[in-house]
Amino acid sequence: MIPIYLEIRSYMIKQIEKGRLVPGDKIPSERELVDLFKVSRMTVRHAIDQLVNDGILVRMVGKGTYVSSERLSTALNVLNSFSEDIIASGHSPSAKLISVEKTQTGNTISSLLRIDKSREVIKVERLRLVDGLEMAITTSFFPVSRALPLDELDFTATSIYRQIESLGLRIEKASETVTAEAADKRSAGFLRVKENSPLLKIIRLTFISNNVPIEYMEGLFRPDRYVISQELYRQGVR
Amino acid sequence: MIPIYLEIRSYMIKQIEKGRLVPGDKIPSERELVDLFKVSRMTVRHAIDQLVNDGILVRMVGKGTYVSSERLSTALNVLNSFSEDIIASGHSPSAKLISVEKTQTGNTISSLLRIDKSREVIKVERLRLVDGLEMAITTSFFPVSRALPLDELDFTATSIYRQIESLGLRIEKASETVTAEAADKRSAGFLRVKENSPLLKIIRLTFISNNVPIEYMEGLFRPDRYVISQELYRQGVR
DNA sequence: GAATTCAGGTGGTATAGACATATAGATATC
DNA sequence: GATATCTATATGTCTATACCACCTGAATTC
């Protein structure tokens, strides 16, 4: 069951995505939205609070609430799903589901996800391909909770991020750690490389609004088919 | 007249600043704060909402609200030399010069450095250590005579960046590619790892003003002693 | 015509209560 | 002793209402 305020939030985002609201437009007043959704004003405000916090809307006392015109942050470190990355580079991503299970997890992952370790998580293991060639194995852990109706997610589809976002949750940021690891027998089999060959290991913790973690992921990538690129800028003079 | 929720917010911040609440501590429950300030619970939540949004507090359903342990970094994509990175993380970097030679280079590197491949470059190979332990081998290529008096540089010193900057050149940015590679016999020997063990490979092209390339570097890092961390942010709506 | 007043709409703050869901520990059951 | 259930407490969602400060434009006054 998705909370009403997230429904309203989704609705607003869709209006903007579809172009029915463009930057600078005034959105319906809080009291109009109350009538539209048949909810209390506090609930409407809760939804708008989040969108304002995300910089999507701007409130003006006595005037109204408007779609933000400025897209703040020149977006250097852009968080994309792997599918989105692949598409952006002109290739075709796909995924094969290896396993899905509802399970518990150890101290490290549960504390990173900020859940009790007795809580269940959905563990999704997928083989990621680019242009039909094996690229990576990713193992994701999603905390089971009301806000995220995991049953409705299609893990064989490519972009889980997009699916989560279309549910009204806003993915905000991720922190990533990159290292190297030797392929064990199982990974080597899936990725069609020799055992012990070097793989790029990416560990990513993804957050929605309010710094709430929503996914812990470990990925093992074939270095010949996926590399990480980033631009670094020297900090001020001195 | 200051709103109550801002008073509560200030109160919490002061508690943290004075050290009466330290990261990891549980703050009073919402109902306790209601009693303490004699206000409604929604008002208390309003105050806490803001602090959670700022990343100062973390809410956990059924457990309580806690002072956030992670001080999210303000420095995003900061270009540091490896020495600077190591120092920032509280360790002690050093370097051993393996070789310096004036030579020519292949098409790839010369074109990245935007020089003719007949032009000479200085190739510097160094073993990088952290707290006296082998961490990486880096191979740098500097174009000869680009307002860069290479003779004056001390390649055994840790921070080449600092030396270059003290010559009046402003290092501006770098583009980095990260991948994984198996250790060959030579690298394995220097880094004291087994041959074919996985290493993190970082290729970095560094620029001074006007996008003039000044260094091409390839580094092979022991993944147990060096990892890359980065924060990624989701791009605006759509 | 220019200044003032006023009414209606907007977001801002705050209340008091209700029910839902998550956690942890005590208690009862097997 | 292990398992299940209950209970108290935590945050999460939502309602219905009230009054405030602010902005705008129309009506009123000068």
Coordinates of C-alpha atoms (C1' of nucleotides) in Angstrom, one line a residue:
Chain A
M1 CA 0.0 0.0 0.0
I2 CA 1.6 3.2 -1.1
P3 CA 1.0 6.3 1.1
I4 CA -1.2 9.0 -0.3
Y5 CA 1.5 11.6 -0.1
L6 CA 3.7 9.5 -2.4
E7 CA 0.8 9.1 -4.8
I8 CA 0.4 12.9 -5.0
R9 CA 4.1 13.3 -5.4
S10 CA 4.1 10.8 -8.3
Y11 CA 1.2 12.6 -9.9
M12 CA 3.1 15.9 -9.8
I13 CA 6.3 14.4 -11.2
K14 CA 4.3 12.8 -14.0
Q15 CA 2.7 16.1 -14.8
I16 CA 6.1 17.6 -15.2
E17 CA 7.5 14.7 -17.1
K18 CA 4.6 14.8 -19.6
G19 CA 5.1 18.5 -20.1
R20 CA 1.7 19.5 -18.8
L21 CA 3.7 21.6 -16.3
V22 CA 6.8 23.3 -17.4
P23 CA 9.4 25.3 -15.4
G24 CA 7.8 28.5 -14.2
D25 CA 4.3 27.2 -14.2
K26 CA 2.1 27.6 -11.1
I27 CA 0.8 24.3 -9.8
P28 CA -2.7 24.0 -8.3
S29 CA -2.9 25.5 -4.8
E30 CA -2.8 23.3 -1.8
R31 CA -6.6 23.8 -1.2
E32 CA -7.3 22.8 -4.9
L33 CA -5.2 19.7 -4.5
V34 CA -7.2 18.9 -1.3
D35 CA -10.4 18.9 -3.4
L36 CA -8.8 17.0 -6.2
F37 CA -7.4 14.2 -4.1
K38 CA -10.0 14.3 -1.3
V39 CA -7.4 14.4 1.4
S40 CA -6.4 16.8 4.2
R41 CA -4.2 19.7 3.5
M42 CA -1.4 18.4 5.7
T43 CA -1.1 15.4 3.4
V44 CA -0.9 17.6 0.4
R45 CA 1.7 19.6 2.1
H46 CA 3.7 16.5 3.0
A47 CA 3.9 15.6 -0.7
I48 CA 4.8 19.1 -1.8
D49 CA 7.4 19.4 1.1
Q50 CA 9.4 16.6 -0.5
L51 CA 9.2 18.1 -4.0
V52 CA 10.3 21.4 -2.7
N53 CA 13.1 19.7 -0.9
D54 CA 14.2 18.0 -4.0
G55 CA 14.3 21.4 -5.7
I56 CA 11.6 20.5 -8.1
L57 CA 9.0 23.0 -6.8
V58 CA 9.4 26.4 -5.2
R59 CA 7.0 27.8 -2.7
M60 CA 6.1 31.5 -2.5
V61 CA 4.0 32.8 0.4
G62 CA 0.9 34.5 -0.7
K63 CA 1.4 33.7 -4.3
G64 CA 1.6 29.9 -4.9
T65 CA 3.9 27.0 -5.7
Y66 CA 5.8 26.9 -8.9
V67 CA 7.8 24.5 -10.9
S68 CA 11.4 25.2 -10.4
S69 CA 13.2 26.7 -13.4
E70 CA 16.7 26.1 -12.4
R71 CA 18.2 22.7 -12.5
L72 CA 20.6 23.1 -9.7
S73 CA 23.9 21.2 -9.7
T74 CA 25.7 21.0 -13.0
A75 CA 25.5 17.2 -12.4
L76 CA 29.0 16.1 -12.5
N77 CA 28.6 12.8 -10.8
V78 CA 25.5 11.6 -12.3
L79 CA 23.9 8.5 -10.8
N80 CA 22.7 6.3 -13.5
S81 CA 21.6 2.7 -13.5
F82 CA 23.9 0.4 -15.5
S83 CA 21.2 0.1 -18.1
E84 CA 21.1 3.9 -18.5
D85 CA 24.9 4.1 -18.7
I86 CA 24.9 1.4 -21.4
I87 CA 22.2 3.1 -23.4
A88 CA 23.9 6.4 -23.1
S89 CA 27.0 4.9 -24.6
G90 CA 25.0 3.7 -27.6
H91 CA 24.8 0.0 -26.7
S92 CA 22.0 -2.3 -25.8
P93 CA 21.7 -3.6 -22.2
S94 CA 19.8 -6.7 -21.1
A95 CA 19.7 -8.8 -18.0
K96 CA 19.1 -12.4 -17.1
L97 CA 17.7 -13.2 -13.7
I98 CA 19.9 -15.7 -11.9
S99 CA 18.0 -15.9 -8.6
V100 CA 15.5 -14.0 -6.4
E101 CA 15.1 -14.9 -2.8
K102 CA 13.6 -13.5 0.4
T103 CA 16.2 -13.9 3.0
Q104 CA 18.0 -12.3 5.9
T105 CA 21.4 -10.8 5.8
G106 CA 24.5 -10.2 7.8
N107 CA 25.5 -7.3 10.1
T108 CA 27.3 -5.3 7.5
I109 CA 24.6 -5.1 4.9
S110 CA 21.7 -4.8 7.3
S111 CA 23.4 -1.9 9.1
L112 CA 24.2 -0.2 5.8
L113 CA 20.5 -0.6 4.9
R114 CA 19.7 0.6 8.4
I115 CA 17.4 -2.3 9.1
D116 CA 17.5 -4.8 11.9
K117 CA 19.3 -7.9 10.8
S118 CA 16.2 -10.0 11.6
R119 CA 14.3 -8.1 8.9
E120 CA 14.0 -9.8 5.6
V121 CA 15.5 -8.5 2.4
I122 CA 15.0 -9.4 -1.2
K123 CA 18.2 -10.7 -2.7
V124 CA 18.3 -10.4 -6.5
E125 CA 21.2 -11.8 -8.5
R126 CA 21.4 -10.9 -12.1
L127 CA 23.6 -11.4 -15.1
R128 CA 24.0 -8.2 -17.0
L129 CA 24.7 -8.2 -20.7
V130 CA 25.7 -5.6 -23.2
D131 CA 24.8 -6.3 -26.8
G132 CA 24.2 -9.9 -25.8
L133 CA 27.7 -10.3 -24.2
E134 CA 28.2 -11.1 -20.5
M135 CA 29.3 -7.9 -18.7
A136 CA 28.6 -8.3 -15.0
I137 CA 27.0 -10.2 -12.2
T138 CA 25.1 -7.9 -9.8
T139 CA 23.7 -8.9 -6.4
S140 CA 21.2 -6.5 -5.0
F141 CA 19.6 -6.4 -1.6
F142 CA 16.3 -4.5 -1.1
P143 CA 14.8 -4.1 2.3
V144 CA 11.3 -5.5 2.4
S145 CA 8.9 -2.6 3.4
R146 CA 5.6 -1.2 2.6
A147 CA 6.8 1.7 0.6
L148 CA 8.5 -0.5 -1.9
P149 CA 6.1 -3.1 -3.3
L150 CA 8.7 -5.5 -4.4
D151 CA 6.2 -8.0 -5.8
E152 CA 5.4 -5.5 -8.4
L153 CA 9.0 -5.1 -9.6
D154 CA 10.1 -6.9 -12.7
F155 CA 13.6 -7.9 -12.0
T156 CA 14.2 -9.2 -15.5
A157 CA 13.5 -5.8 -16.9
T158 CA 16.6 -3.7 -17.3
S159 CA 16.2 -0.5 -15.3
I160 CA 15.0 -1.2 -11.7
Y161 CA 15.7 2.5 -10.9
R162 CA 13.1 3.6 -13.4
Q163 CA 10.6 1.2 -12.0
I164 CA 11.2 2.4 -8.5
E165 CA 10.9 6.0 -9.6
S166 CA 7.6 5.3 -11.4
L167 CA 6.3 4.2 -8.0
G168 CA 6.8 7.7 -6.7
L169 CA 10.0 7.1 -4.8
R170 CA 12.8 9.5 -5.7
I171 CA 16.2 8.0 -5.9
E172 CA 18.6 10.7 -4.7
K173 CA 22.2 9.6 -4.5
A174 CA 24.5 6.7 -4.1
S175 CA 27.9 6.1 -2.6
E176 CA 30.1 3.8 -4.5
T177 CA 33.3 2.0 -3.7
V178 CA 35.4 0.5 -6.4
T179 CA 38.0 -2.2 -6.1
A180 CA 39.3 -5.3 -7.9
E181 CA 38.7 -8.9 -7.2
A182 CA 39.6 -12.3 -8.6
A183 CA 36.8 -14.3 -10.2
D184 CA 35.7 -17.3 -8.3
K185 CA 34.5 -20.4 -10.1
R186 CA 30.8 -19.5 -10.1
S187 CA 31.3 -15.9 -11.3
A188 CA 33.8 -17.0 -13.9
G189 CA 31.3 -19.4 -15.2
F190 CA 28.5 -16.8 -15.6
L191 CA 30.8 -14.2 -17.1
R192 CA 32.7 -16.7 -19.3
V193 CA 36.1 -15.8 -18.1
K194 CA 38.9 -17.9 -16.5
E195 CA 38.8 -18.5 -12.8
N196 CA 40.9 -16.0 -10.9
S197 CA 40.9 -13.5 -13.7
P198 CA 40.6 -9.9 -12.5
L199 CA 37.2 -8.3 -12.2
L200 CA 36.1 -4.8 -11.3
K201 CA 34.1 -4.9 -8.2
I202 CA 31.6 -2.1 -7.5
I203 CA 29.8 -1.8 -4.2
R204 CA 27.0 0.7 -4.3
L205 CA 24.6 1.9 -1.6
T206 CA 21.6 3.8 -3.1
F207 CA 19.5 6.3 -1.2
I208 CA 16.0 7.8 -1.7
S209 CA 14.9 11.0 0.0
N210 CA 15.9 11.7 3.6
N211 CA 19.0 9.6 3.3
V212 CA 17.0 6.4 3.5
P213 CA 19.0 3.5 1.9
I214 CA 17.0 1.4 -0.5
E215 CA 19.5 -0.9 -2.2
Y216 CA 22.8 -2.4 -1.4
M217 CA 24.5 -3.8 -4.5
E218 CA 27.7 -5.6 -5.2
G219 CA 28.7 -6.0 -8.8
L220 CA 31.5 -7.9 -10.5
F221 CA 32.3 -6.5 -13.9
R222 CA 34.4 -7.8 -16.8
P223 CA 37.1 -5.1 -17.1
D224 CA 37.2 -5.6 -20.9
R225 CA 33.6 -4.7 -21.2
Y226 CA 33.0 -2.1 -18.5
V227 CA 35.2 0.7 -17.1
I228 CA 34.5 3.6 -14.9
S229 CA 35.2 7.1 -16.1
Q230 CA 35.1 10.2 -14.0
E231 CA 36.3 13.8 -14.2
L232 CA 38.1 15.2 -11.2
Y233 CA 38.6 18.9 -10.5
R234 CA 41.4 20.5 -8.6
Q235 CA 40.2 22.3 -5.5
G236 CA 40.7 26.1 -5.2
V237 CA 44.0 27.8 -5.5
R238 CA 46.8 26.8 -3.1
Chain B
M1 CA 8.5 35.7 16.7
I2 CA 10.4 32.5 16.0
P3 CA 8.3 29.4 15.2
I4 CA 8.4 26.7 17.8
Y5 CA 9.7 24.1 15.4
L6 CA 12.7 26.2 14.7
E7 CA 13.3 26.6 18.4
I8 CA 13.2 22.8 18.8
R9 CA 15.6 22.5 15.8
S10 CA 18.0 24.9 17.4
Y11 CA 17.8 23.1 20.7
M12 CA 18.8 19.8 19.0
I13 CA 21.6 21.4 17.1
K14 CA 23.0 22.9 20.3
Q15 CA 22.8 19.6 22.1
I16 CA 25.0 18.1 19.3
E17 CA 27.4 21.0 19.2
K18 CA 27.9 20.9 22.9
G19 CA 28.6 17.2 22.8
R20 CA 25.7 16.2 24.9
L21 CA 24.6 14.2 21.9
V22 CA 27.2 12.4 19.9
P23 CA 26.9 10.5 16.6
G24 CA 25.1 7.3 17.2
D25 CA 23.2 8.6 20.2
K26 CA 19.5 8.2 20.4
I27 CA 17.6 11.4 20.8
P28 CA 14.5 11.6 23.0
S29 CA 11.4 10.1 21.4
E30 CA 8.9 12.4 19.7
R31 CA 6.5 11.9 22.5
E32 CA 9.2 12.8 25.1
L33 CA 9.9 16.0 23.2
V34 CA 6.2 16.7 23.1
D35 CA 6.2 16.6 26.9
L36 CA 9.4 18.5 27.1
F37 CA 8.3 21.4 24.9
K38 CA 4.6 21.2 25.6
V39 CA 3.7 21.2 21.9
S40 CA 1.9 18.8 19.6
R41 CA 3.7 15.9 18.0
M42 CA 3.4 17.3 14.5
T43 CA 5.4 20.3 15.5
V44 CA 8.1 18.1 17.0
R45 CA 8.1 16.1 13.7
H46 CA 8.4 19.3 11.7
A47 CA 11.6 20.1 13.5
I48 CA 13.0 16.6 13.2
D49 CA 12.0 16.4 9.6
Q50 CA 14.4 19.3 8.8
L51 CA 17.2 17.8 10.7
V52 CA 16.7 14.5 9.0
N53 CA 16.7 16.2 5.7
D54 CA 19.9 17.9 6.5
G55 CA 21.4 14.5 7.3
I56 CA 22.0 15.4 10.9
L57 CA 19.5 12.9 12.3
V58 CA 18.4 9.5 11.1
R59 CA 15.0 8.0 11.8
M60 CA 14.4 4.3 12.4
V61 CA 10.9 3.0 12.6
G62 CA 10.1 1.3 15.8
K63 CA 13.5 2.1 17.3
G64 CA 14.0 5.8 17.5
T65 CA 15.8 8.7 16.0
Y66 CA 19.6 8.9 16.2
V67 CA 22.4 11.4 15.6
S68 CA 23.8 10.6 12.2
S69 CA 27.2 9.2 12.2
E70 CA 28.2 9.9 8.7
R71 CA 29.3 13.4 8.0
L72 CA 28.5 13.5 4.3
S73 CA 31.4 14.9 2.4
T74 CA 31.1 18.3 0.9
A75 CA 34.1 17.6 -1.4
L76 CA 32.7 15.7 -4.3
N77 CA 35.0 15.2 -7.2
V78 CA 38.2 16.5 -5.8
L79 CA 41.3 16.0 -7.7
N80 CA 44.0 15.0 -5.3
S81 CA 47.4 13.5 -5.9
F82 CA 47.6 10.0 -4.3
S83 CA 49.8 11.4 -1.6
E84 CA 47.2 14.0 -0.7
D85 CA 44.5 11.3 -0.7
I86 CA 46.5 9.2 1.7
I87 CA 47.3 12.1 4.0
A88 CA 43.7 13.1 4.1
S89 CA 42.8 9.6 5.2
G90 CA 45.2 9.8 8.0
H91 CA 48.1 7.7 6.7
S92 CA 51.6 8.3 5.6
P93 CA 52.5 8.1 1.9
S94 CA 55.9 7.6 0.5
A95 CA 57.4 6.7 -2.9
K96 CA 60.4 4.9 -4.3
L97 CA 61.7 5.8 -7.6
I98 CA 62.0 2.8 -9.9
S99 CA 63.1 4.5 -13.1
V100 CA 63.3 7.8 -14.9
E101 CA 64.0 7.9 -18.6
K102 CA 63.7 10.3 -21.5
T103 CA 62.1 8.4 -24.3
Q104 CA 59.5 8.4 -27.0
T105 CA 56.1 7.0 -26.8
G106 CA 53.4 5.3 -28.9
N107 CA 50.5 6.7 -30.7
T108 CA 47.9 6.4 -27.9
I109 CA 49.8 8.3 -25.3
S110 CA 51.3 10.9 -27.5
S111 CA 47.9 11.8 -29.0
L112 CA 46.4 12.0 -25.5
L113 CA 49.2 14.3 -24.5
R114 CA 48.7 16.2 -27.8
I115 CA 52.3 16.0 -28.9
D116 CA 53.9 14.5 -32.0
K117 CA 55.1 11.0 -31.4
S118 CA 58.6 12.0 -32.4
R119 CA 58.6 14.3 -29.3
E120 CA 60.3 13.1 -26.2
V121 CA 58.6 12.5 -22.9
I122 CA 59.9 11.8 -19.5
K123 CA 58.7 8.5 -18.2
V124 CA 58.7 8.1 -14.4
E125 CA 58.0 4.8 -12.8
R126 CA 57.4 4.9 -9.0
L127 CA 56.5 2.4 -6.3
R128 CA 54.0 4.1 -4.0
L129 CA 53.8 3.1 -0.4
V130 CA 51.4 3.8 2.4
D131 CA 52.6 3.4 6.0
G132 CA 55.6 1.7 4.5
L133 CA 53.5 -1.0 2.7
E134 CA 53.5 -1.4 -1.1
M135 CA 50.3 0.1 -2.5
A136 CA 50.8 0.8 -6.2
I137 CA 53.1 1.2 -9.1
T138 CA 52.5 4.3 -11.1
T139 CA 53.9 5.1 -14.5
S140 CA 53.7 8.8 -15.5
F141 CA 54.5 10.4 -18.8
F142 CA 55.3 14.1 -18.9
P143 CA 55.8 15.9 -22.2
V144 CA 59.3 17.5 -22.4
S145 CA 59.5 21.3 -22.6
R146 CA 56.0 22.5 -22.1
A147 CA 57.0 25.3 -19.7
L148 CA 57.6 22.5 -17.4
P149 CA 61.2 22.4 -16.2
L150 CA 61.3 18.7 -15.6
D151 CA 64.9 18.8 -14.4
E152 CA 63.9 20.7 -11.4
L153 CA 61.3 18.1 -10.3
D154 CA 62.2 15.7 -7.5
F155 CA 60.4 12.5 -8.5
T156 CA 61.3 10.8 -5.2
A157 CA 59.2 13.4 -3.3
T158 CA 55.7 12.4 -2.7
S159 CA 53.5 15.1 -4.3
I160 CA 54.4 16.0 -7.8
Y161 CA 51.3 18.0 -8.1
R162 CA 52.4 20.3 -5.4
Q163 CA 55.8 20.8 -7.1
I164 CA 54.2 21.6 -10.4
E165 CA 51.8 24.0 -8.8
S166 CA 54.7 25.7 -6.9
L167 CA 56.2 26.4 -10.4
G168 CA 53.2 28.6 -11.1
L169 CA 51.3 26.1 -13.3
R170 CA 47.7 25.6 -12.3
I171 CA 46.5 22.0 -12.4
E172 CA 42.9 22.2 -13.3
K173 CA 41.3 18.8 -13.8
A174 CA 41.8 15.2 -14.7
S175 CA 39.9 12.5 -16.5
E176 CA 40.2 9.1 -15.0
T177 CA 39.4 5.6 -16.2
V178 CA 39.2 2.8 -13.8
T179 CA 39.4 -0.9 -14.6
A180 CA 40.9 -4.1 -13.4
E181 CA 44.0 -6.0 -14.5
A182 CA 46.0 -9.1 -13.6
A183 CA 49.4 -8.5 -12.1
D184 CA 52.2 -9.4 -14.4
K185 CA 55.4 -10.9 -13.0
R186 CA 57.2 -7.6 -12.7
S187 CA 54.3 -5.7 -11.0
A188 CA 53.6 -8.6 -8.8
G189 CA 57.2 -8.5 -7.6
F190 CA 57.2 -4.9 -6.7
L191 CA 53.8 -5.0 -5.0
R192 CA 54.5 -8.3 -3.3
V193 CA 51.4 -10.1 -4.6
K194 CA 51.1 -13.3 -6.5
E195 CA 51.4 -13.2 -10.2
N196 CA 47.9 -12.8 -11.9
S197 CA 46.3 -11.5 -8.7
P198 CA 43.7 -8.8 -9.5
L199 CA 44.8 -5.1 -9.4
L200 CA 42.9 -1.9 -9.7
K201 CA 44.1 0.0 -12.8
I202 CA 43.7 3.7 -12.9
I203 CA 44.5 5.7 -16.0
R204 CA 44.6 9.4 -15.5
L205 CA 45.1 12.3 -17.9
T206 CA 45.8 15.5 -16.1
F207 CA 45.3 19.0 -17.5
I208 CA 46.5 22.5 -16.7
S209 CA 44.7 25.6 -17.8
N210 CA 43.2 25.7 -21.3
N211 CA 42.8 22.0 -21.4
V212 CA 46.5 21.4 -22.0
P213 CA 47.5 17.9 -21.0
I214 CA 50.5 17.7 -18.7
E215 CA 50.6 14.2 -17.5
Y216 CA 49.5 10.8 -18.6
M217 CA 49.6 8.2 -15.8
E218 CA 48.8 4.5 -15.4
G219 CA 48.7 3.1 -12.0
L220 CA 48.3 -0.4 -10.7
F221 CA 46.9 -0.6 -7.2
R222 CA 46.6 -3.3 -4.6
P223 CA 42.9 -3.6 -4.0
D224 CA 43.4 -4.5 -0.4
R225 CA 45.2 -1.2 0.2
Y226 CA 43.5 1.3 -2.1
V227 CA 39.9 1.6 -3.1
I228 CA 38.0 4.4 -5.0
S229 CA 35.0 6.0 -3.4
Q230 CA 32.6 8.4 -5.0
E231 CA 29.3 9.9 -4.4
L232 CA 26.8 9.9 -7.3
Y233 CA 23.7 12.1 -7.6
R234 CA 20.6 11.3 -9.5
Q235 CA 19.9 13.8 -12.2
G236 CA 16.7 16.0 -11.9
V237 CA 13.3 14.9 -13.0
R238 CA 13.1 12.8 -16.1
Chain C
dG1 C1' -5.6 60.0 -11.4
dA2 C1' -3.4 58.4 -7.2
dA3 C1' -3.5 56.6 -2.8
dT4 C1' -5.8 53.7 0.6
dT5 C1' -8.6 50.1 2.1
dC6 C1' -10.3 45.7 2.0
dA7 C1' -11.5 41.0 0.6
dG8 C1' -10.1 36.7 -1.0
dG9 C1' -6.6 33.5 -2.0
dT10 C1' -1.9 31.7 -1.0
dG11 C1' 1.4 29.3 1.8
dG12 C1' 3.1 28.9 7.1
dT13 C1' 2.5 27.3 11.7
dA14 C1' 0.2 24.6 15.1
dT15 C1' -3.2 21.6 17.5
dA16 C1' -5.2 17.0 19.2
dG17 C1' -6.2 12.9 18.1
dA18 C1' -6.5 8.4 15.4
dC19 C1' -4.7 4.3 13.4
dA20 C1' -0.7 1.7 11.0
dT21 C1' 3.6 -0.4 11.1
dA22 C1' 8.2 -1.7 13.0
dT23 C1' 11.1 -3.1 17.0
dA24 C1' 12.4 -5.2 21.3
dG25 C1' 11.8 -7.4 25.3
dA26 C1' 8.8 -10.0 28.4
dT27 C1' 5.8 -13.8 28.8
dA28 C1' 3.7 -17.9 27.8
dT29 C1' 3.7 -22.2 25.2
dC30 C1' 5.4 -26.3 23.4
Chain D
dG1 C1' 15.7 -24.8 25.5
dA2 C1' 13.5 -23.2 21.5
dT3 C1' 9.4 -21.0 19.6
dA4 C1' 5.5 -18.3 19.4
dT5 C1' 2.7 -14.6 21.3
dC6 C1' 1.8 -10.5 23.6
dT7 C1' 2.8 -5.8 25.0
dA8 C1' 4.9 -1.4 25.3
dT9 C1' 7.0 2.0 22.6
dA10 C1' 8.9 3.9 18.5
dT11 C1' 8.2 6.3 14.1
dG12 C1' 4.8 6.7 9.8
dT13 C1' 0.6 8.3 7.9
dC14 C1' -3.6 11.0 8.0
dT15 C1' -7.5 13.8 9.4
dA16 C1' -10.0 18.2 10.3
dT17 C1' -9.5 22.5 12.0
dA18 C1' -7.7 27.0 13.3
dC19 C1' -5.3 31.2 12.9
dC20 C1' -1.3 33.7 10.9
dA21 C1' 1.4 36.5 7.4
dC22 C1' 1.7 37.7 2.8
dC23 C1' 0.3 39.0 -1.9
dT24 C1' -2.9 40.6 -5.4
dG25 C1' -6.4 43.1 -7.4
dA26 C1' -10.7 45.4 -7.0
dA27 C1' -13.3 48.7 -4.7
dT28 C1' -13.2 52.9 -2.2
dT29 C1' -11.6 57.3 -1.0
dC30 C1' -9.2 61.5 -1.6

